[in-house]
PDB file of C-alpha atoms in Angstrom:
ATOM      1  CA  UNK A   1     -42.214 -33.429  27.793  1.00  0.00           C
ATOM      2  CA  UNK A   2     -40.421 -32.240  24.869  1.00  0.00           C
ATOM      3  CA  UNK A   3     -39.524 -28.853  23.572  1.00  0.00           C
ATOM      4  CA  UNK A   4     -38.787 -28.207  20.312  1.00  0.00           C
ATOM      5  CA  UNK A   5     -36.748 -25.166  18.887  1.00  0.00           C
ATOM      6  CA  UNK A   6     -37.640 -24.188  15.095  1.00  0.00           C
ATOM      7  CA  UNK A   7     -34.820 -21.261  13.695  1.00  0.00           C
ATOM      8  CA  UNK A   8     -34.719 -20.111  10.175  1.00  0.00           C
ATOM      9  CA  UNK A   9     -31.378 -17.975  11.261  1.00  0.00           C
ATOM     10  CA  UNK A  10     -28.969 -18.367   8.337  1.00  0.00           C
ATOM     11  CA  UNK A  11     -25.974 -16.729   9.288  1.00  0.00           C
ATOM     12  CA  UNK A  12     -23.338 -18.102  12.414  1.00  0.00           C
ATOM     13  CA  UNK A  13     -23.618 -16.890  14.652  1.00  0.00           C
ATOM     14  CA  UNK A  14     -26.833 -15.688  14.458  1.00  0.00           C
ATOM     15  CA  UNK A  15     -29.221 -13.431  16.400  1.00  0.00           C
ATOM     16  CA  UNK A  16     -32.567 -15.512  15.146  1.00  0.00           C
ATOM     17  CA  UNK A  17     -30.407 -18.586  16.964  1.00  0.00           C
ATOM     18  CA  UNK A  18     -29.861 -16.529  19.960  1.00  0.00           C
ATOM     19  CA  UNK A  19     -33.308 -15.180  20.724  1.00  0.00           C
ATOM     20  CA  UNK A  20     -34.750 -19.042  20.407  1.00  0.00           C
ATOM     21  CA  UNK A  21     -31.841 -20.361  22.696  1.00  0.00           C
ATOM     22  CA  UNK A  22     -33.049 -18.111  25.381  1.00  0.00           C
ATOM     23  CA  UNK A  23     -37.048 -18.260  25.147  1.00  0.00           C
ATOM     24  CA  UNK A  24     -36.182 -21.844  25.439  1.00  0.00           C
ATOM     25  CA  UNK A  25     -34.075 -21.222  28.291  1.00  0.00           C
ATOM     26  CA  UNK A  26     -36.849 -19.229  29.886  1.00  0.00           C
ATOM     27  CA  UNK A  27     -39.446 -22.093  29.431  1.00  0.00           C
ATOM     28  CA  UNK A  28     -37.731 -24.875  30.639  1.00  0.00           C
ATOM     29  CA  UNK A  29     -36.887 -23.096  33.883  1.00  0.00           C
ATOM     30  CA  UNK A  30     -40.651 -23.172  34.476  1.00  0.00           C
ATOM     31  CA  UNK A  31     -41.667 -26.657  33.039  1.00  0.00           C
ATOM     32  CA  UNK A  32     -39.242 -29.654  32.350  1.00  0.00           C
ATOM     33  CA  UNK A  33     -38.691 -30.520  28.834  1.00  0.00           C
ATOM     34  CA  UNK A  34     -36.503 -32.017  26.838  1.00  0.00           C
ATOM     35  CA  UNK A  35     -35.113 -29.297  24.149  1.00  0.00           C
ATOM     36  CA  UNK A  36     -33.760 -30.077  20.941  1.00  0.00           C
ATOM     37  CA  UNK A  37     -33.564 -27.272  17.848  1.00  0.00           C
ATOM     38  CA  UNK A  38     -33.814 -27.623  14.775  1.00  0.00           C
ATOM     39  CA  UNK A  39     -31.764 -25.710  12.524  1.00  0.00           C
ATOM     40  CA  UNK A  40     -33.534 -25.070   9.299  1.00  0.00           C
ATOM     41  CA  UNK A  41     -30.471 -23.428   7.107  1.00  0.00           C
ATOM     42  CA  UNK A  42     -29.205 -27.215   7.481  1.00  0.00           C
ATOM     43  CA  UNK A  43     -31.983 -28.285   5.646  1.00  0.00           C
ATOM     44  CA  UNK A  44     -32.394 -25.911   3.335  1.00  0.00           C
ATOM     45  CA  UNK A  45     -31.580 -28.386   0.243  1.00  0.00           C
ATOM     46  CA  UNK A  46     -33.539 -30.924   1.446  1.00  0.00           C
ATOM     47  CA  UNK A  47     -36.869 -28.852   1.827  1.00  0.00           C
ATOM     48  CA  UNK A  48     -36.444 -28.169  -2.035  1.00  0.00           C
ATOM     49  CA  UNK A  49     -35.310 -31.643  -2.595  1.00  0.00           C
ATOM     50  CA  UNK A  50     -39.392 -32.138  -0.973  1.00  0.00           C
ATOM     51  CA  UNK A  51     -40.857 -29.855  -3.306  1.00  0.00           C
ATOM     52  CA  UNK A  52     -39.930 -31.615  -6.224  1.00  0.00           C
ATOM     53  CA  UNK A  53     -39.564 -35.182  -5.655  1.00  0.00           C
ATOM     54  CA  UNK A  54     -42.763 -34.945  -2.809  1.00  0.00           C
ATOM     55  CA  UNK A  55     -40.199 -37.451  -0.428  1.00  0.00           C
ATOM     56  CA  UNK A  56     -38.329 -35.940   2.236  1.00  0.00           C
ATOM     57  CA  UNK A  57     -34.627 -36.840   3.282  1.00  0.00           C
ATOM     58  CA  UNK A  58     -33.308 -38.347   6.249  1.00  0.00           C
ATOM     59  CA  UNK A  59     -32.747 -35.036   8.396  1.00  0.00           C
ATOM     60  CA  UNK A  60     -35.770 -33.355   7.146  1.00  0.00           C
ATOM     61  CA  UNK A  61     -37.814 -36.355   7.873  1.00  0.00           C
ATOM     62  CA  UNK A  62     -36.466 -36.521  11.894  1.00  0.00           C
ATOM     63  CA  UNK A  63     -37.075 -32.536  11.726  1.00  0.00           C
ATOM     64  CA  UNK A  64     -40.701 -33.539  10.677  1.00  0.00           C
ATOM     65  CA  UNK A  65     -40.869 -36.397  13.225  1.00  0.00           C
ATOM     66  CA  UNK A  66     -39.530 -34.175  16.037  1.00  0.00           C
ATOM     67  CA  UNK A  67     -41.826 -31.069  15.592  1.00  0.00           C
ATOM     68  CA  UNK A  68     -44.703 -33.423  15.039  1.00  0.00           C
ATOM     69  CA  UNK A  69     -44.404 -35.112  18.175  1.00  0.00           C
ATOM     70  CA  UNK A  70     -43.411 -31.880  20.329  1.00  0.00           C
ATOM     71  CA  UNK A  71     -45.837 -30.935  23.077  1.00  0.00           C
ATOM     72  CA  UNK A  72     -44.487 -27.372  22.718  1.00  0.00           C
ATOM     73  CA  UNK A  73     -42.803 -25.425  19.724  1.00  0.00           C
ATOM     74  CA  UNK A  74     -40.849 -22.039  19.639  1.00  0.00           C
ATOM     75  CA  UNK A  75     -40.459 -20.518  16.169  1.00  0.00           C
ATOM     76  CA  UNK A  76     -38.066 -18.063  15.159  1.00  0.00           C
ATOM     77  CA  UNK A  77     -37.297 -16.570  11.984  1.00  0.00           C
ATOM     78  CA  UNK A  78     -35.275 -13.935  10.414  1.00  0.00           C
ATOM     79  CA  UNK A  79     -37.710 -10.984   8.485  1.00  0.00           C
ATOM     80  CA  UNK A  80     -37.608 -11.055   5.081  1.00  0.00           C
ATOM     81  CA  UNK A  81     -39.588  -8.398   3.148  1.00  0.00           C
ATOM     82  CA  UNK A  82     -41.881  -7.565   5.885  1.00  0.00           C
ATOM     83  CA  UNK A  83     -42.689 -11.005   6.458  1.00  0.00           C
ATOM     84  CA  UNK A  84     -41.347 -14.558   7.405  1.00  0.00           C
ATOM     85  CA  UNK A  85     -38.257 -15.768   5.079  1.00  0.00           C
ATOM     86  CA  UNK A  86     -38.661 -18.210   2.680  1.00  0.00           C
ATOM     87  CA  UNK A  87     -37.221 -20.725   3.955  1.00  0.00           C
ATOM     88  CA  UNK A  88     -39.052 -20.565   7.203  1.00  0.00           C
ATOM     89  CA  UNK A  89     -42.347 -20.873   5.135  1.00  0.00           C
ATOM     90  CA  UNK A  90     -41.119 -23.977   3.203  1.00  0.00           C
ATOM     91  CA  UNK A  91     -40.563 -25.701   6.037  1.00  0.00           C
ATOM     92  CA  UNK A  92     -43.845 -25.387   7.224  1.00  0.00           C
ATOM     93  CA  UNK A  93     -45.315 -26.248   3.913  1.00  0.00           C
ATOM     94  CA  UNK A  94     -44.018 -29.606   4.015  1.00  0.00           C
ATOM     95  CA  UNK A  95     -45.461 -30.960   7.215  1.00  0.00           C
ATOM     96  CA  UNK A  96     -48.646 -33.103   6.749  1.00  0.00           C
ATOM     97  CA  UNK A  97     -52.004 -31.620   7.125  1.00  0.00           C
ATOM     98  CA  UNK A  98     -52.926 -31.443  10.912  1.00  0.00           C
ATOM     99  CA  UNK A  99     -49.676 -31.639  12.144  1.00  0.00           C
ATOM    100  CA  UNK A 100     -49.639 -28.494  14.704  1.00  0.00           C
ATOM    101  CA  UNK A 101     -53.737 -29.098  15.053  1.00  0.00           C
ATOM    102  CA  UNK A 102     -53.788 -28.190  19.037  1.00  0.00           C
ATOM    103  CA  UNK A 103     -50.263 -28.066  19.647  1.00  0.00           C
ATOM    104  CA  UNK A 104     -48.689 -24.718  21.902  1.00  0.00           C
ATOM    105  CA  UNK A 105     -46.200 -22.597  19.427  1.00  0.00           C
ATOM    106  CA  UNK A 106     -44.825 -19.454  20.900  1.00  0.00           C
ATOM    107  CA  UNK A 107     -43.655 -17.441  17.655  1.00  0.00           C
ATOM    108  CA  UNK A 108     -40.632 -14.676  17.727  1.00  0.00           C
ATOM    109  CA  UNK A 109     -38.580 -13.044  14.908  1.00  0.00           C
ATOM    110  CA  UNK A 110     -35.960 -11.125  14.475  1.00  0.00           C
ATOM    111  CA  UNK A 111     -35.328  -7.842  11.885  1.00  0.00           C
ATOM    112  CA  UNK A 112     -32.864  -4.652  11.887  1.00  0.00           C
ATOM    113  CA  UNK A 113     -35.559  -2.593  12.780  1.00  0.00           C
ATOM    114  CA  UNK A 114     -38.388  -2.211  15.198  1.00  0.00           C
ATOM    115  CA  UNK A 115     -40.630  -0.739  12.344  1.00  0.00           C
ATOM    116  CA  UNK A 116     -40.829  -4.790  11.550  1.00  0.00           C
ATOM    117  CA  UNK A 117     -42.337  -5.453  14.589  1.00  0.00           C
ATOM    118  CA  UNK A 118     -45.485  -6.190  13.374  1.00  0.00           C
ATOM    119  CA  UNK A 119     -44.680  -9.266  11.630  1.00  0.00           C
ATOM    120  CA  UNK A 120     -45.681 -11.618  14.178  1.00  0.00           C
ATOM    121  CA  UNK A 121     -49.573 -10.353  13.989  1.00  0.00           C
ATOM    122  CA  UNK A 122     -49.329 -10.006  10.011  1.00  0.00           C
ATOM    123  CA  UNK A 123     -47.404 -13.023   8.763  1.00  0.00           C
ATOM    124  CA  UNK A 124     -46.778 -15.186  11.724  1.00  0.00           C
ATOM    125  CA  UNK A 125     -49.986 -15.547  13.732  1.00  0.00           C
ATOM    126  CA  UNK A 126     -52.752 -16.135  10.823  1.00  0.00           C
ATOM    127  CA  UNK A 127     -50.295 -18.855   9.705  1.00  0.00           C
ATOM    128  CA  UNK A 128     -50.095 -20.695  12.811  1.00  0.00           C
ATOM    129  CA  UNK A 129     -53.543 -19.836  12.796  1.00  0.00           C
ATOM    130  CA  UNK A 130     -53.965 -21.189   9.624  1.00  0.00           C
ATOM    131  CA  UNK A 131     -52.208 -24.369  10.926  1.00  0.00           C
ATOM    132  CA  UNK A 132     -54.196 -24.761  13.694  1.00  0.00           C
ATOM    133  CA  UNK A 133     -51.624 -24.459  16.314  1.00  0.00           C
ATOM    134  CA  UNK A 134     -52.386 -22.758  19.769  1.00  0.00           C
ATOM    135  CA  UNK A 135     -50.360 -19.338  19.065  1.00  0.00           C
ATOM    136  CA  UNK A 136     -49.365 -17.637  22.921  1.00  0.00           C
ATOM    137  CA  UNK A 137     -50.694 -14.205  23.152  1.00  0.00           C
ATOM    138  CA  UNK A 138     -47.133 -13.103  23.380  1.00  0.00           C
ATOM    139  CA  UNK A 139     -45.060 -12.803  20.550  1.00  0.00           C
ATOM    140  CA  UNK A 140     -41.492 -11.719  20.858  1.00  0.00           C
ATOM    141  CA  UNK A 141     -39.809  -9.181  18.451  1.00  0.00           C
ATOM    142  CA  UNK A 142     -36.273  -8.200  18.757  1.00  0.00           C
ATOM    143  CA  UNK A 143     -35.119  -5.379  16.694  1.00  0.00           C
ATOM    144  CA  UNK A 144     -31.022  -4.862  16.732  1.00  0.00           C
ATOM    145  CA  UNK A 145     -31.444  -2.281  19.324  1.00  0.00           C
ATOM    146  CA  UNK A 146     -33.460  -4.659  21.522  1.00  0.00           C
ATOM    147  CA  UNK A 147     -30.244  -6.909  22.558  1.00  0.00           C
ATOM    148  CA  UNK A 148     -28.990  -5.141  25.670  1.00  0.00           C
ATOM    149  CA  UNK A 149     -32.080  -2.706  25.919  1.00  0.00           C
ATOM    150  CA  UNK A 150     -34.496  -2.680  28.662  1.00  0.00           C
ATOM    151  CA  UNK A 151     -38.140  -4.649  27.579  1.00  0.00           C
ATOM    152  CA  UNK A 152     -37.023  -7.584  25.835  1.00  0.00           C
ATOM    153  CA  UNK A 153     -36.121 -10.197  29.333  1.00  0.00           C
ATOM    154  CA  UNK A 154     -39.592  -9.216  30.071  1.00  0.00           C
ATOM    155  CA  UNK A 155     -41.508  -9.981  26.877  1.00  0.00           C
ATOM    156  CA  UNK A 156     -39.203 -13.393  26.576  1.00  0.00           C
ATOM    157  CA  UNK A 157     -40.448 -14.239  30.634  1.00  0.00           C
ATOM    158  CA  UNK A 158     -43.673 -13.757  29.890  1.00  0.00           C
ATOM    159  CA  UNK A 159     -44.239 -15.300  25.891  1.00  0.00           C
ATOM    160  CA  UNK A 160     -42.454 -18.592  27.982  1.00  0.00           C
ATOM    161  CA  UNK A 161     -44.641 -18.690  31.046  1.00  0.00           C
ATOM    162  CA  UNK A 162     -47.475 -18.585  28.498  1.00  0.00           C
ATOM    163  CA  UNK A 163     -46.158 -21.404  26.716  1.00  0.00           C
ATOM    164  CA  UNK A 164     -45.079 -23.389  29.496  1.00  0.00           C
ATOM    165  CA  UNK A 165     -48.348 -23.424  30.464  1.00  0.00           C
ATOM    166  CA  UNK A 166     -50.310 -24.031  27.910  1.00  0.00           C
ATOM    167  CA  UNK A 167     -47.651 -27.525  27.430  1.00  0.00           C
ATOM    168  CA  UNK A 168     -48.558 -28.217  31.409  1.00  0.00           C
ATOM    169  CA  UNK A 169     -52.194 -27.594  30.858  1.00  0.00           C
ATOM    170  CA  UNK A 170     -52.630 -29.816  27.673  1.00  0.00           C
ATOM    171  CA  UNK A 171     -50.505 -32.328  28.863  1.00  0.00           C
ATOM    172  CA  UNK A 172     -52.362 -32.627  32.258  1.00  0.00           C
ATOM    173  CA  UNK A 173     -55.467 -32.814  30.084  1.00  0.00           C
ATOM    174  CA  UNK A 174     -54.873 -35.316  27.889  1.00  0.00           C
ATOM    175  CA  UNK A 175     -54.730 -38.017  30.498  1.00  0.00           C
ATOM    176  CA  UNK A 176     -58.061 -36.740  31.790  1.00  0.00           C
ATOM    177  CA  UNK A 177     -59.363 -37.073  28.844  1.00  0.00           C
ATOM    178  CA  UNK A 178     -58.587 -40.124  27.907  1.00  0.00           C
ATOM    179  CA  UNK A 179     -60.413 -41.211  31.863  1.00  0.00           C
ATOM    180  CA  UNK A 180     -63.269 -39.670  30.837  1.00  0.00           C
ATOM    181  CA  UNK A 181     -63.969 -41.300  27.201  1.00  0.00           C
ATOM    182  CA  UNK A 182     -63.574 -44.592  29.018  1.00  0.00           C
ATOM    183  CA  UNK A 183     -65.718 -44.089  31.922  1.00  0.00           C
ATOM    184  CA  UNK A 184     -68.315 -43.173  29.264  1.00  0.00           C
ATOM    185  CA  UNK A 185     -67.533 -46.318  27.294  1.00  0.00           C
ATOM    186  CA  UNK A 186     -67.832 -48.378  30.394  1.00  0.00           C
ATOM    187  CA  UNK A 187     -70.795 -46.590  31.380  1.00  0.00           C
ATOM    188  CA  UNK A 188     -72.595 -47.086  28.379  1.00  0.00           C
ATOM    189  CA  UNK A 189     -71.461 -50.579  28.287  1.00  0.00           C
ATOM    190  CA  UNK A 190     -73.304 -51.809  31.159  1.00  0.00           C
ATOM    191  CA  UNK A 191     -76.255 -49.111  31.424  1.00  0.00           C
ATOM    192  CA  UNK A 192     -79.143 -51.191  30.579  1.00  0.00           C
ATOM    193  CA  UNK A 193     -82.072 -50.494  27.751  1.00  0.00           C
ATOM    194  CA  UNK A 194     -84.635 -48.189  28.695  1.00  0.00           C
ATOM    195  CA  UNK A 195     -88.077 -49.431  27.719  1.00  0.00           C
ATOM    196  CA  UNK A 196     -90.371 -46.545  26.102  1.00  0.00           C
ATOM    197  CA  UNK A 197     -93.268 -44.790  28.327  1.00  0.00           C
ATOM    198  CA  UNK A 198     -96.696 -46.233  27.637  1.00  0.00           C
ATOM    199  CA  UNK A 199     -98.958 -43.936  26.560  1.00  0.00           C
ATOM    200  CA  UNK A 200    -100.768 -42.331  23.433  1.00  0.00           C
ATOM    201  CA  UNK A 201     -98.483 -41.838  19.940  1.00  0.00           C
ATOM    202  CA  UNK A 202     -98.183 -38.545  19.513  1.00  0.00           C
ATOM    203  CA  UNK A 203     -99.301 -37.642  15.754  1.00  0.00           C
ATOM    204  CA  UNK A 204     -96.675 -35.460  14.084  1.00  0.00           C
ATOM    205  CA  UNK A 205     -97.445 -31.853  13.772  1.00  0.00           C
ATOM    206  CA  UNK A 206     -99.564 -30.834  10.711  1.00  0.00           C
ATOM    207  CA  UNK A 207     -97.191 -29.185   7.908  1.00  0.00           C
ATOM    208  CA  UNK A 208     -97.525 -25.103   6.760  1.00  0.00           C
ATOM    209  CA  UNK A 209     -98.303 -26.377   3.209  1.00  0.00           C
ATOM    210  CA  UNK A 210    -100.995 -28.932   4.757  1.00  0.00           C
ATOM    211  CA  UNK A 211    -102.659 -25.758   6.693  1.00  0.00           C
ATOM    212  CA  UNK A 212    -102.204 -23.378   4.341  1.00  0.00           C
ATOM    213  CA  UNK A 213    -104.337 -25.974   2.100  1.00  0.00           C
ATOM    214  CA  UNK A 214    -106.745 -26.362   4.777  1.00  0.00           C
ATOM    215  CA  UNK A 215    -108.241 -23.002   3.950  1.00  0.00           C
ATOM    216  CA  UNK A 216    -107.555 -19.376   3.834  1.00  0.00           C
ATOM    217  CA  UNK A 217    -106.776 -17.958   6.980  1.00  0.00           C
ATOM    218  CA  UNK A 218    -105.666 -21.131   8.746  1.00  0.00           C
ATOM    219  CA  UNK A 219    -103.407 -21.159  11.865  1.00  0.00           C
ATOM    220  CA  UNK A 220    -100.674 -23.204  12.594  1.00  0.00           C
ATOM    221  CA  UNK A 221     -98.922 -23.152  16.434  1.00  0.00           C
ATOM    222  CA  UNK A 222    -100.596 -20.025  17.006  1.00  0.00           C
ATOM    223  CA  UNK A 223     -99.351 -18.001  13.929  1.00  0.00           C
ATOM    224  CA  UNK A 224    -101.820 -16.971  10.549  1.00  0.00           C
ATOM    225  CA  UNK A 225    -101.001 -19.081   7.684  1.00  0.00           C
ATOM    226  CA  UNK A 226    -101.608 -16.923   4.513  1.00  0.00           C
ATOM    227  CA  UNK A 227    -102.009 -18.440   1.632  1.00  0.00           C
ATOM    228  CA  UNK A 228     -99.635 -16.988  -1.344  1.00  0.00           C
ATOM    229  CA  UNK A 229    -102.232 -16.087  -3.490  1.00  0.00           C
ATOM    230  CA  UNK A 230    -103.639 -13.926  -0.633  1.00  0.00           C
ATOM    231  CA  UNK A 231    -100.487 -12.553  -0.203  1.00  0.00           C
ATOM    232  CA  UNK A 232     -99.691 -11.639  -3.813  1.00  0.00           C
ATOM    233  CA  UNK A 233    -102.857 -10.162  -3.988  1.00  0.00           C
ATOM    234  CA  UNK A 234    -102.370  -7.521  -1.372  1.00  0.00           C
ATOM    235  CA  UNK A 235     -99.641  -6.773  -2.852  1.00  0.00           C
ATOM    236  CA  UNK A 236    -100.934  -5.845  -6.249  1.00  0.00           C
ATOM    237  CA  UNK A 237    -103.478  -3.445  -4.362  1.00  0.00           C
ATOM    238  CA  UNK A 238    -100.852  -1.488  -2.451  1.00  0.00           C
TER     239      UNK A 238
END
């Protein structure tokens, strides 16, 4: 399987780098994957070069390529303005359509304060959402204070147990999956025609409008057709 690391971290070193280095630590203890990051301050000339031209270069294209084909993703960005940075967003705005349809992403971000904590369930989880990615329940903030502090080992544990097995479940599925569509194809390949019963047509079951012009009062499947004459009428007397 492979495991791939998305940071928006623009400074070196840099704390956005250092909080995806060890959720992917933490998930690749629990499921083996290939990990390979991708650092999107590298690319930052490129993803503009994609906005205006509409063709991306060679590193942004294997960037595209790599998080396209991941069975897992971790996402980290720096917050910028109460949200996601910029670049971060570009990035995202250049893959194709459907590219994360189904696929795990475990998101985390980093800020100077813990106020910004709720980033991840404004900004970053409706646009994964958006995307159609799987989002873990866990998301993992880490405010300044957070390196060194009790709370954050256990948030990263559990946000990569969730993701690890969401890539073991999916990628234990697909195979089954797969067996099943042909069986059915097989199956319905050699299952022979069914003849229809004998017996009397069944006429098709007289219309509302045909009952209702049958007569006043006329019932259909058990229930009073009223004409809407009648019906305007009582109204009118009320």
């Amino acid at each position: 399987m492979k495991l791939v690391v998305v940071s928006a971290g623009l400074s070196v070193p840099s704390s956005t780098r250092l909080l995806a280095d060890r959720l992917a630590k933490a998930t690749t203890a629990r499921v083996p994957a290939e990990v390979e990051v991708v650092e999107l301050r590298d690319l930052a000339v490129e993803i503009a070069h994609n906005f205006t031209n509409g063709f991306p270069g060679r590193a942004l294209g294997a960037a595209i390529g790599a998080v396209t084909e991941a069975d897992g993703l971790i996402v980290v960005t720096p917050v910028f303005s109460a949200s996601y940075s910029g670049l971060f967003k570009s990035f995202f705005d250049v893959l194709e359509q459907g590219a994360l349809a189904g696929k795990p992403v475990l998101i985390a971000a980093t800020g100077g304060s813990a106020r910004h904590s709720l980033v991840l369930e404004h900004a970053l989880r409706p646009l994964f959402a958006h995307l159609r990615a799987v989002v873990v329940p866990t998301g993992v903030y880490a405010a300044s204070e957070d390196w060194g502090a009790e709370g954050l080992a256990e948030r990263i544990e559990r946000a990569a147990g969730e993701l690890a097995g969401l890539m073991t479940g999916l990628s234990a599925a697909g195979p089954a999956r797969d067996a099943r569509s042909a069986s059915a194809v097989e199956v319905s390949a050699v299952a022979p025609a069914v003849a229809p019963a004998e017996g009397p047509v069944r006429r098709p079951r007289e219309t509302v409008a045909q009952s209702a012009s049958a007569g006043r009062g006329a019932r259909t499947d058990g229930f009073q057709v009223v004409p809407f004459e009648q019906q305007l009428a009582a109204l009118r007397t009320r």
